[in-house]
């Protein structure tokens, strides 16, 4: 199948591995810069930032805008850009960056009243946080990461079913412990004051195993060995059975997605 890029100058540049590697390096550099900006630039508005931050942001804005223009000019048929999800994604990010770096400062200079109005809302902070979305562009350089994301998406149904089973088990055992804890008010106030509190206690201490021995000893001393044994039984059901089932479902789905991706790669290579 013929690729989306033509054989002219921009098309050859857009599909060259060197261009792709350069854009990924720019994304990595921008990612590092985001960390530097978060540590050393406490101002939310780029217009009020130090000159070094304004210069670097403008530099990256020029780089990403030039990349987008080259990719757009490289399309053999320009309308095919509308069917390229990565191009559309990068276009939205570039427009947001232009809005923050080039348009908003002009508005602040010629309309200071509007600047004060914007400061009352979280628009500027939201625009700056939107830059984090550019990190997802790195997924194009790591097909394995895309495969994992596809596997997670394919396993959503199995994960939701497993979590529903866990909630049902939490409800049943939480109801049991709530009713039996009435014999010891101090223990009930600490762990089982309500049904939701009982479910939360079982989830934190029996499913996620956050100090289960302490809760076990308190139940054994405050209620009975039978209830302490029931607590251990719930640990085996939730932490060792249900949660391991969840891991098994994820592994199986990711293996199936991996096999499918390999078959599709082989078919594309044969074409």
PDB file of C-alpha atoms in Angstrom:
ATOM      1  CA  UNK A   1       0.000   0.000   0.000  1.00  0.00           C
ATOM      2  CA  UNK A   2       1.311   3.428  -0.922  1.00  0.00           C
ATOM      3  CA  UNK A   3       2.330   5.562   2.042  1.00  0.00           C
ATOM      4  CA  UNK A   4       0.713   8.891   2.897  1.00  0.00           C
ATOM      5  CA  UNK A   5       3.809  10.910   2.050  1.00  0.00           C
ATOM      6  CA  UNK A   6       4.809  11.873  -1.455  1.00  0.00           C
ATOM      7  CA  UNK A   7       8.186  11.640  -3.188  1.00  0.00           C
ATOM      8  CA  UNK A   8       8.887  15.363  -3.180  1.00  0.00           C
ATOM      9  CA  UNK A   9      11.264  17.100  -0.775  1.00  0.00           C
ATOM     10  CA  UNK A  10       8.925  17.442   2.230  1.00  0.00           C
ATOM     11  CA  UNK A  11       7.522  13.953   1.713  1.00  0.00           C
ATOM     12  CA  UNK A  12      10.960  12.336   1.687  1.00  0.00           C
ATOM     13  CA  UNK A  13      11.933  14.352   4.750  1.00  0.00           C
ATOM     14  CA  UNK A  14       8.748  13.535   6.656  1.00  0.00           C
ATOM     15  CA  UNK A  15       9.130   9.764   6.194  1.00  0.00           C
ATOM     16  CA  UNK A  16      12.874   9.630   6.792  1.00  0.00           C
ATOM     17  CA  UNK A  17      14.055   7.871   9.982  1.00  0.00           C
ATOM     18  CA  UNK A  18      16.343  10.810  10.731  1.00  0.00           C
ATOM     19  CA  UNK A  19      13.378  13.209  10.841  1.00  0.00           C
ATOM     20  CA  UNK A  20      11.447  10.869  13.117  1.00  0.00           C
ATOM     21  CA  UNK A  21      14.441  10.452  15.442  1.00  0.00           C
ATOM     22  CA  UNK A  22      14.971  14.209  15.537  1.00  0.00           C
ATOM     23  CA  UNK A  23      11.354  14.881  16.495  1.00  0.00           C
ATOM     24  CA  UNK A  24      11.507  12.238  19.222  1.00  0.00           C
ATOM     25  CA  UNK A  25      14.694  13.821  20.571  1.00  0.00           C
ATOM     26  CA  UNK A  26      12.898  17.172  20.618  1.00  0.00           C
ATOM     27  CA  UNK A  27      10.046  15.608  22.596  1.00  0.00           C
ATOM     28  CA  UNK A  28      12.518  14.081  25.074  1.00  0.00           C
ATOM     29  CA  UNK A  29      14.290  17.438  25.446  1.00  0.00           C
ATOM     30  CA  UNK A  30      10.949  19.162  25.984  1.00  0.00           C
ATOM     31  CA  UNK A  31      10.043  16.559  28.596  1.00  0.00           C
ATOM     32  CA  UNK A  32      13.232  17.368  30.512  1.00  0.00           C
ATOM     33  CA  UNK A  33      12.471  21.062  30.132  1.00  0.00           C
ATOM     34  CA  UNK A  34       9.015  20.550  31.670  1.00  0.00           C
ATOM     35  CA  UNK A  35      10.704  19.229  34.810  1.00  0.00           C
ATOM     36  CA  UNK A  36      13.085  22.194  34.911  1.00  0.00           C
ATOM     37  CA  UNK A  37      10.189  24.591  34.373  1.00  0.00           C
ATOM     38  CA  UNK A  38       8.182  22.976  37.180  1.00  0.00           C
ATOM     39  CA  UNK A  39      11.064  23.348  39.644  1.00  0.00           C
ATOM     40  CA  UNK A  40      12.371  26.800  38.758  1.00  0.00           C
ATOM     41  CA  UNK A  41       9.416  28.713  37.329  1.00  0.00           C
ATOM     42  CA  UNK A  42       6.705  29.346  39.956  1.00  0.00           C
ATOM     43  CA  UNK A  43       4.766  31.722  37.664  1.00  0.00           C
ATOM     44  CA  UNK A  44       1.753  30.249  35.849  1.00  0.00           C
ATOM     45  CA  UNK A  45       1.781  32.829  33.051  1.00  0.00           C
ATOM     46  CA  UNK A  46       4.566  32.642  30.486  1.00  0.00           C
ATOM     47  CA  UNK A  47       4.238  36.398  29.980  1.00  0.00           C
ATOM     48  CA  UNK A  48       5.336  36.985  33.603  1.00  0.00           C
ATOM     49  CA  UNK A  49       8.138  34.389  33.539  1.00  0.00           C
ATOM     50  CA  UNK A  50      11.863  35.076  33.393  1.00  0.00           C
ATOM     51  CA  UNK A  51      13.316  35.734  29.893  1.00  0.00           C
ATOM     52  CA  UNK A  52      15.108  32.358  29.766  1.00  0.00           C
ATOM     53  CA  UNK A  53      11.805  30.501  30.142  1.00  0.00           C
ATOM     54  CA  UNK A  54      10.180  32.614  27.440  1.00  0.00           C
ATOM     55  CA  UNK A  55      13.083  32.036  25.046  1.00  0.00           C
ATOM     56  CA  UNK A  56      13.106  28.263  25.505  1.00  0.00           C
ATOM     57  CA  UNK A  57       9.315  27.997  25.178  1.00  0.00           C
ATOM     58  CA  UNK A  58       9.406  30.010  21.951  1.00  0.00           C
ATOM     59  CA  UNK A  59      12.222  27.820  20.648  1.00  0.00           C
ATOM     60  CA  UNK A  60      10.282  24.618  21.266  1.00  0.00           C
ATOM     61  CA  UNK A  61       7.146  26.181  19.808  1.00  0.00           C
ATOM     62  CA  UNK A  62       9.049  26.974  16.605  1.00  0.00           C
ATOM     63  CA  UNK A  63      10.478  23.427  16.467  1.00  0.00           C
ATOM     64  CA  UNK A  64       7.117  21.690  16.893  1.00  0.00           C
ATOM     65  CA  UNK A  65       5.380  24.074  14.490  1.00  0.00           C
ATOM     66  CA  UNK A  66       8.061  23.480  11.845  1.00  0.00           C
ATOM     67  CA  UNK A  67       7.719  19.728  12.330  1.00  0.00           C
ATOM     68  CA  UNK A  68       3.966  19.953  11.816  1.00  0.00           C
ATOM     69  CA  UNK A  69       4.344  22.085   8.683  1.00  0.00           C
ATOM     70  CA  UNK A  70       6.856  19.638   7.185  1.00  0.00           C
ATOM     71  CA  UNK A  71       4.564  16.704   7.865  1.00  0.00           C
ATOM     72  CA  UNK A  72       1.583  18.522   6.385  1.00  0.00           C
ATOM     73  CA  UNK A  73       3.500  19.530   3.252  1.00  0.00           C
ATOM     74  CA  UNK A  74       4.809  15.987   2.963  1.00  0.00           C
ATOM     75  CA  UNK A  75       1.356  14.449   2.499  1.00  0.00           C
ATOM     76  CA  UNK A  76       0.807  13.405  -1.090  1.00  0.00           C
ATOM     77  CA  UNK A  77      -2.893  14.241  -0.687  1.00  0.00           C
ATOM     78  CA  UNK A  78      -3.407  16.936   1.914  1.00  0.00           C
ATOM     79  CA  UNK A  79      -6.793  15.611   3.016  1.00  0.00           C
ATOM     80  CA  UNK A  80      -5.102  12.424   4.217  1.00  0.00           C
ATOM     81  CA  UNK A  81      -3.838  14.379   7.217  1.00  0.00           C
ATOM     82  CA  UNK A  82      -7.395  14.276   8.535  1.00  0.00           C
ATOM     83  CA  UNK A  83      -7.147  10.487   8.719  1.00  0.00           C
ATOM     84  CA  UNK A  84      -3.825  10.500  10.561  1.00  0.00           C
ATOM     85  CA  UNK A  85      -4.615  10.404  14.324  1.00  0.00           C
ATOM     86  CA  UNK A  86      -1.062  11.267  15.356  1.00  0.00           C
ATOM     87  CA  UNK A  87      -1.019  14.302  13.056  1.00  0.00           C
ATOM     88  CA  UNK A  88      -4.340  15.540  14.460  1.00  0.00           C
ATOM     89  CA  UNK A  89      -3.126  14.950  17.999  1.00  0.00           C
ATOM     90  CA  UNK A  90       0.097  16.898  17.378  1.00  0.00           C
ATOM     91  CA  UNK A  91      -1.913  19.634  15.651  1.00  0.00           C
ATOM     92  CA  UNK A  92      -4.074  20.171  18.738  1.00  0.00           C
ATOM     93  CA  UNK A  93      -0.992  20.279  20.968  1.00  0.00           C
ATOM     94  CA  UNK A  94       0.726  22.731  18.619  1.00  0.00           C
ATOM     95  CA  UNK A  95      -2.323  25.013  18.568  1.00  0.00           C
ATOM     96  CA  UNK A  96      -2.495  24.991  22.366  1.00  0.00           C
ATOM     97  CA  UNK A  97       1.196  25.784  22.563  1.00  0.00           C
ATOM     98  CA  UNK A  98       0.822  28.648  20.064  1.00  0.00           C
ATOM     99  CA  UNK A  99      -2.071  29.968  22.132  1.00  0.00           C
ATOM    100  CA  UNK A 100       0.029  29.991  25.279  1.00  0.00           C
ATOM    101  CA  UNK A 101       3.361  31.150  23.826  1.00  0.00           C
ATOM    102  CA  UNK A 102       2.380  33.564  21.052  1.00  0.00           C
ATOM    103  CA  UNK A 103      -1.268  34.615  21.339  1.00  0.00           C
ATOM    104  CA  UNK A 104      -1.798  34.996  25.093  1.00  0.00           C
ATOM    105  CA  UNK A 105       1.212  37.336  25.609  1.00  0.00           C
ATOM    106  CA  UNK A 106      -0.118  39.619  22.849  1.00  0.00           C
ATOM    107  CA  UNK A 107      -3.507  39.691  24.552  1.00  0.00           C
ATOM    108  CA  UNK A 108      -1.863  40.516  27.879  1.00  0.00           C
ATOM    109  CA  UNK A 109       0.102  43.391  26.341  1.00  0.00           C
ATOM    110  CA  UNK A 110      -2.765  45.088  24.506  1.00  0.00           C
ATOM    111  CA  UNK A 111      -5.584  44.150  26.881  1.00  0.00           C
ATOM    112  CA  UNK A 112      -4.320  44.135  30.498  1.00  0.00           C
ATOM    113  CA  UNK A 113      -7.899  44.017  31.785  1.00  0.00           C
ATOM    114  CA  UNK A 114      -8.363  40.698  30.015  1.00  0.00           C
ATOM    115  CA  UNK A 115      -5.152  39.498  31.626  1.00  0.00           C
ATOM    116  CA  UNK A 116      -6.556  40.184  35.080  1.00  0.00           C
ATOM    117  CA  UNK A 117      -9.745  38.358  34.122  1.00  0.00           C
ATOM    118  CA  UNK A 118      -7.788  35.304  32.973  1.00  0.00           C
ATOM    119  CA  UNK A 119      -5.775  35.254  36.187  1.00  0.00           C
ATOM    120  CA  UNK A 120      -8.959  34.672  38.157  1.00  0.00           C
ATOM    121  CA  UNK A 121      -9.498  31.347  36.407  1.00  0.00           C
ATOM    122  CA  UNK A 122      -7.388  28.257  35.832  1.00  0.00           C
ATOM    123  CA  UNK A 123      -7.106  28.708  32.055  1.00  0.00           C
ATOM    124  CA  UNK A 124      -3.403  29.511  32.114  1.00  0.00           C
ATOM    125  CA  UNK A 125      -2.645  26.634  34.443  1.00  0.00           C
ATOM    126  CA  UNK A 126      -4.701  24.292  32.271  1.00  0.00           C
ATOM    127  CA  UNK A 127      -2.812  25.376  29.144  1.00  0.00           C
ATOM    128  CA  UNK A 128       0.491  24.678  30.839  1.00  0.00           C
ATOM    129  CA  UNK A 129      -0.672  21.277  32.072  1.00  0.00           C
ATOM    130  CA  UNK A 130      -1.823  20.435  28.540  1.00  0.00           C
ATOM    131  CA  UNK A 131       1.843  20.385  27.540  1.00  0.00           C
ATOM    132  CA  UNK A 132       2.172  17.086  29.406  1.00  0.00           C
ATOM    133  CA  UNK A 133       0.102  15.438  26.669  1.00  0.00           C
ATOM    134  CA  UNK A 134       3.108  15.733  24.364  1.00  0.00           C
ATOM    135  CA  UNK A 135       4.748  12.961  26.376  1.00  0.00           C
ATOM    136  CA  UNK A 136       2.387  10.509  24.703  1.00  0.00           C
ATOM    137  CA  UNK A 137       4.147  11.240  21.406  1.00  0.00           C
ATOM    138  CA  UNK A 138       7.005   9.117  22.711  1.00  0.00           C
ATOM    139  CA  UNK A 139       4.720   6.091  22.337  1.00  0.00           C
ATOM    140  CA  UNK A 140       5.348   6.221  18.592  1.00  0.00           C
ATOM    141  CA  UNK A 141       9.000   5.390  19.253  1.00  0.00           C
ATOM    142  CA  UNK A 142       8.145   2.396  21.452  1.00  0.00           C
ATOM    143  CA  UNK A 143       5.767  -0.092  19.765  1.00  0.00           C
ATOM    144  CA  UNK A 144       5.908  -2.277  22.879  1.00  0.00           C
ATOM    145  CA  UNK A 145       4.249   0.491  24.882  1.00  0.00           C
ATOM    146  CA  UNK A 146       1.455   0.728  22.328  1.00  0.00           C
ATOM    147  CA  UNK A 147       1.034  -3.031  22.532  1.00  0.00           C
ATOM    148  CA  UNK A 148       0.679  -2.815  26.319  1.00  0.00           C
ATOM    149  CA  UNK A 149      -1.921  -0.060  26.015  1.00  0.00           C
ATOM    150  CA  UNK A 150      -3.877  -2.114  23.498  1.00  0.00           C
ATOM    151  CA  UNK A 151      -3.670  -5.068  25.862  1.00  0.00           C
ATOM    152  CA  UNK A 152      -4.991  -3.004  28.757  1.00  0.00           C
ATOM    153  CA  UNK A 153      -7.855  -1.765  26.577  1.00  0.00           C
ATOM    154  CA  UNK A 154      -8.688  -5.311  25.487  1.00  0.00           C
ATOM    155  CA  UNK A 155      -8.631  -6.518  29.105  1.00  0.00           C
ATOM    156  CA  UNK A 156     -11.053  -3.865  30.390  1.00  0.00           C
ATOM    157  CA  UNK A 157     -14.025  -6.230  30.383  1.00  0.00           C
ATOM    158  CA  UNK A 158     -12.183  -8.957  32.283  1.00  0.00           C
ATOM    159  CA  UNK A 159     -10.757  -6.447  34.753  1.00  0.00           C
ATOM    160  CA  UNK A 160     -14.174  -4.904  35.433  1.00  0.00           C
ATOM    161  CA  UNK A 161     -15.694  -8.366  35.962  1.00  0.00           C
ATOM    162  CA  UNK A 162     -12.933  -9.299  38.403  1.00  0.00           C
ATOM    163  CA  UNK A 163     -13.323  -6.048  40.321  1.00  0.00           C
ATOM    164  CA  UNK A 164     -17.086  -6.563  40.514  1.00  0.00           C
ATOM    165  CA  UNK A 165     -16.447 -10.020  41.986  1.00  0.00           C
ATOM    166  CA  UNK A 166     -14.099  -8.441  44.521  1.00  0.00           C
ATOM    167  CA  UNK A 167     -16.725  -5.837  45.478  1.00  0.00           C
ATOM    168  CA  UNK A 168     -19.299  -8.588  46.023  1.00  0.00           C
ATOM    169  CA  UNK A 169     -16.868 -10.481  48.265  1.00  0.00           C
ATOM    170  CA  UNK A 170     -16.094  -7.280  50.176  1.00  0.00           C
ATOM    171  CA  UNK A 171     -19.803  -6.666  50.657  1.00  0.00           C
ATOM    172  CA  UNK A 172     -20.512 -10.184  51.954  1.00  0.00           C
ATOM    173  CA  UNK A 173     -17.577 -10.365  54.356  1.00  0.00           C
ATOM    174  CA  UNK A 174     -17.989  -6.718  55.360  1.00  0.00           C
ATOM    175  CA  UNK A 175     -21.590  -7.428  56.364  1.00  0.00           C
ATOM    176  CA  UNK A 176     -20.486 -10.439  58.398  1.00  0.00           C
ATOM    177  CA  UNK A 177     -17.784  -8.546  60.255  1.00  0.00           C
ATOM    178  CA  UNK A 178     -20.062  -5.543  60.810  1.00  0.00           C
ATOM    179  CA  UNK A 179     -22.734  -7.680  62.453  1.00  0.00           C
ATOM    180  CA  UNK A 180     -20.276  -9.694  64.565  1.00  0.00           C
ATOM    181  CA  UNK A 181     -18.257  -6.653  65.673  1.00  0.00           C
ATOM    182  CA  UNK A 182     -21.232  -5.375  67.713  1.00  0.00           C
ATOM    183  CA  UNK A 183     -19.953  -7.598  70.553  1.00  0.00           C
ATOM    184  CA  UNK A 184     -16.902  -5.346  70.932  1.00  0.00           C
ATOM    185  CA  UNK A 185     -17.695  -1.667  70.517  1.00  0.00           C
ATOM    186  CA  UNK A 186     -14.060  -0.550  70.622  1.00  0.00           C
ATOM    187  CA  UNK A 187     -13.129  -2.950  67.836  1.00  0.00           C
ATOM    188  CA  UNK A 188     -16.215  -1.927  65.878  1.00  0.00           C
ATOM    189  CA  UNK A 189     -15.341   1.754  66.138  1.00  0.00           C
ATOM    190  CA  UNK A 190     -11.800   1.064  64.970  1.00  0.00           C
ATOM    191  CA  UNK A 191     -12.467  -1.266  62.030  1.00  0.00           C
ATOM    192  CA  UNK A 192     -16.181  -2.003  61.477  1.00  0.00           C
ATOM    193  CA  UNK A 193     -18.218   1.056  62.466  1.00  0.00           C
ATOM    194  CA  UNK A 194     -20.315   0.844  59.284  1.00  0.00           C
ATOM    195  CA  UNK A 195     -20.688  -1.404  56.271  1.00  0.00           C
ATOM    196  CA  UNK A 196     -18.539   0.887  54.133  1.00  0.00           C
ATOM    197  CA  UNK A 197     -15.934   1.079  56.904  1.00  0.00           C
ATOM    198  CA  UNK A 198     -15.894  -2.723  57.126  1.00  0.00           C
ATOM    199  CA  UNK A 199     -15.436  -3.065  53.358  1.00  0.00           C
ATOM    200  CA  UNK A 200     -12.667  -0.450  53.439  1.00  0.00           C
ATOM    201  CA  UNK A 201     -10.899  -2.254  56.298  1.00  0.00           C
ATOM    202  CA  UNK A 202     -11.047  -5.566  54.462  1.00  0.00           C
ATOM    203  CA  UNK A 203      -9.873  -3.956  51.227  1.00  0.00           C
ATOM    204  CA  UNK A 204      -6.887  -2.184  52.783  1.00  0.00           C
ATOM    205  CA  UNK A 205      -5.762  -4.838  55.255  1.00  0.00           C
ATOM    206  CA  UNK A 206      -6.873  -8.102  53.612  1.00  0.00           C
ATOM    207  CA  UNK A 207      -6.788  -7.391  49.876  1.00  0.00           C
ATOM    208  CA  UNK A 208      -3.890  -4.935  49.692  1.00  0.00           C
ATOM    209  CA  UNK A 209      -2.246  -6.591  52.737  1.00  0.00           C
ATOM    210  CA  UNK A 210      -1.562  -3.370  54.627  1.00  0.00           C
ATOM    211  CA  UNK A 211      -0.550  -4.780  58.015  1.00  0.00           C
ATOM    212  CA  UNK A 212      -2.968  -7.748  58.077  1.00  0.00           C
ATOM    213  CA  UNK A 213      -1.279  -9.297  61.142  1.00  0.00           C
ATOM    214  CA  UNK A 214      -2.280  -6.334  63.321  1.00  0.00           C
ATOM    215  CA  UNK A 215      -5.939  -6.584  62.309  1.00  0.00           C
ATOM    216  CA  UNK A 216      -5.822 -10.364  62.728  1.00  0.00           C
ATOM    217  CA  UNK A 217      -4.547 -10.092  66.304  1.00  0.00           C
ATOM    218  CA  UNK A 218      -7.127  -7.402  67.139  1.00  0.00           C
ATOM    219  CA  UNK A 219      -9.967  -9.552  65.763  1.00  0.00           C
ATOM    220  CA  UNK A 220      -8.692 -12.620  67.608  1.00  0.00           C
ATOM    221  CA  UNK A 221      -8.444 -10.719  70.891  1.00  0.00           C
ATOM    222  CA  UNK A 222     -11.637  -8.710  70.474  1.00  0.00           C
ATOM    223  CA  UNK A 223     -13.977 -11.264  68.899  1.00  0.00           C
ATOM    224  CA  UNK A 224     -12.938 -14.900  68.497  1.00  0.00           C
ATOM    225  CA  UNK A 225     -10.515 -17.208  66.738  1.00  0.00           C
ATOM    226  CA  UNK A 226     -13.290 -18.168  64.350  1.00  0.00           C
ATOM    227  CA  UNK A 227     -13.643 -14.569  63.140  1.00  0.00           C
ATOM    228  CA  UNK A 228      -9.865 -14.269  62.913  1.00  0.00           C
ATOM    229  CA  UNK A 229      -9.843 -17.402  60.772  1.00  0.00           C
ATOM    230  CA  UNK A 230     -12.591 -15.900  58.627  1.00  0.00           C
ATOM    231  CA  UNK A 231     -10.359 -12.858  58.154  1.00  0.00           C
ATOM    232  CA  UNK A 232      -7.528 -15.137  56.984  1.00  0.00           C
ATOM    233  CA  UNK A 233      -9.952 -16.921  54.648  1.00  0.00           C
ATOM    234  CA  UNK A 234     -10.867 -13.592  53.067  1.00  0.00           C
ATOM    235  CA  UNK A 235      -7.153 -12.866  52.558  1.00  0.00           C
ATOM    236  CA  UNK A 236      -6.783 -16.118  50.611  1.00  0.00           C
ATOM    237  CA  UNK A 237      -9.891 -15.383  48.557  1.00  0.00           C
ATOM    238  CA  UNK A 238      -9.201 -11.738  47.734  1.00  0.00           C
ATOM    239  CA  UNK A 239      -5.443 -11.212  47.806  1.00  0.00           C
ATOM    240  CA  UNK A 240      -4.260 -14.624  46.644  1.00  0.00           C
ATOM    241  CA  UNK A 241      -7.117 -15.759  44.385  1.00  0.00           C
ATOM    242  CA  UNK A 242      -9.030 -12.812  42.925  1.00  0.00           C
ATOM    243  CA  UNK A 243      -6.043 -10.485  42.527  1.00  0.00           C
ATOM    244  CA  UNK A 244      -3.928 -13.233  40.974  1.00  0.00           C
ATOM    245  CA  UNK A 245      -6.812 -13.999  38.624  1.00  0.00           C
ATOM    246  CA  UNK A 246      -6.692 -10.351  37.605  1.00  0.00           C
ATOM    247  CA  UNK A 247      -2.965 -10.593  36.866  1.00  0.00           C
ATOM    248  CA  UNK A 248      -3.539 -13.788  34.899  1.00  0.00           C
ATOM    249  CA  UNK A 249      -6.254 -12.131  32.793  1.00  0.00           C
ATOM    250  CA  UNK A 250      -3.960  -9.208  31.977  1.00  0.00           C
ATOM    251  CA  UNK A 251      -1.075 -11.504  31.019  1.00  0.00           C
ATOM    252  CA  UNK A 252      -3.272 -13.671  28.791  1.00  0.00           C
ATOM    253  CA  UNK A 253      -4.823 -10.700  27.006  1.00  0.00           C
ATOM    254  CA  UNK A 254      -1.436  -9.036  26.442  1.00  0.00           C
ATOM    255  CA  UNK A 255      -0.078 -12.295  24.999  1.00  0.00           C
ATOM    256  CA  UNK A 256      -3.022 -12.483  22.584  1.00  0.00           C
ATOM    257  CA  UNK A 257      -2.540  -8.850  21.567  1.00  0.00           C
ATOM    258  CA  UNK A 258       1.179  -9.498  21.057  1.00  0.00           C
ATOM    259  CA  UNK A 259       0.450 -12.473  18.786  1.00  0.00           C
ATOM    260  CA  UNK A 260      -2.052 -10.406  16.809  1.00  0.00           C
ATOM    261  CA  UNK A 261       0.437  -7.550  16.401  1.00  0.00           C
ATOM    262  CA  UNK A 262       3.105  -9.969  15.175  1.00  0.00           C
ATOM    263  CA  UNK A 263       0.736 -11.477  12.614  1.00  0.00           C
ATOM    264  CA  UNK A 264      -0.263  -8.029  11.353  1.00  0.00           C
ATOM    265  CA  UNK A 265       3.411  -7.018  11.122  1.00  0.00           C
ATOM    266  CA  UNK A 266       4.170 -10.136   9.071  1.00  0.00           C
ATOM    267  CA  UNK A 267       1.226  -9.425   6.741  1.00  0.00           C
ATOM    268  CA  UNK A 268       2.393  -5.829   6.250  1.00  0.00           C
ATOM    269  CA  UNK A 269       5.929  -7.084   5.508  1.00  0.00           C
ATOM    270  CA  UNK A 270       4.628  -9.572   2.935  1.00  0.00           C
ATOM    271  CA  UNK A 271       2.641  -6.831   1.215  1.00  0.00           C
TER     272      UNK A 271
END
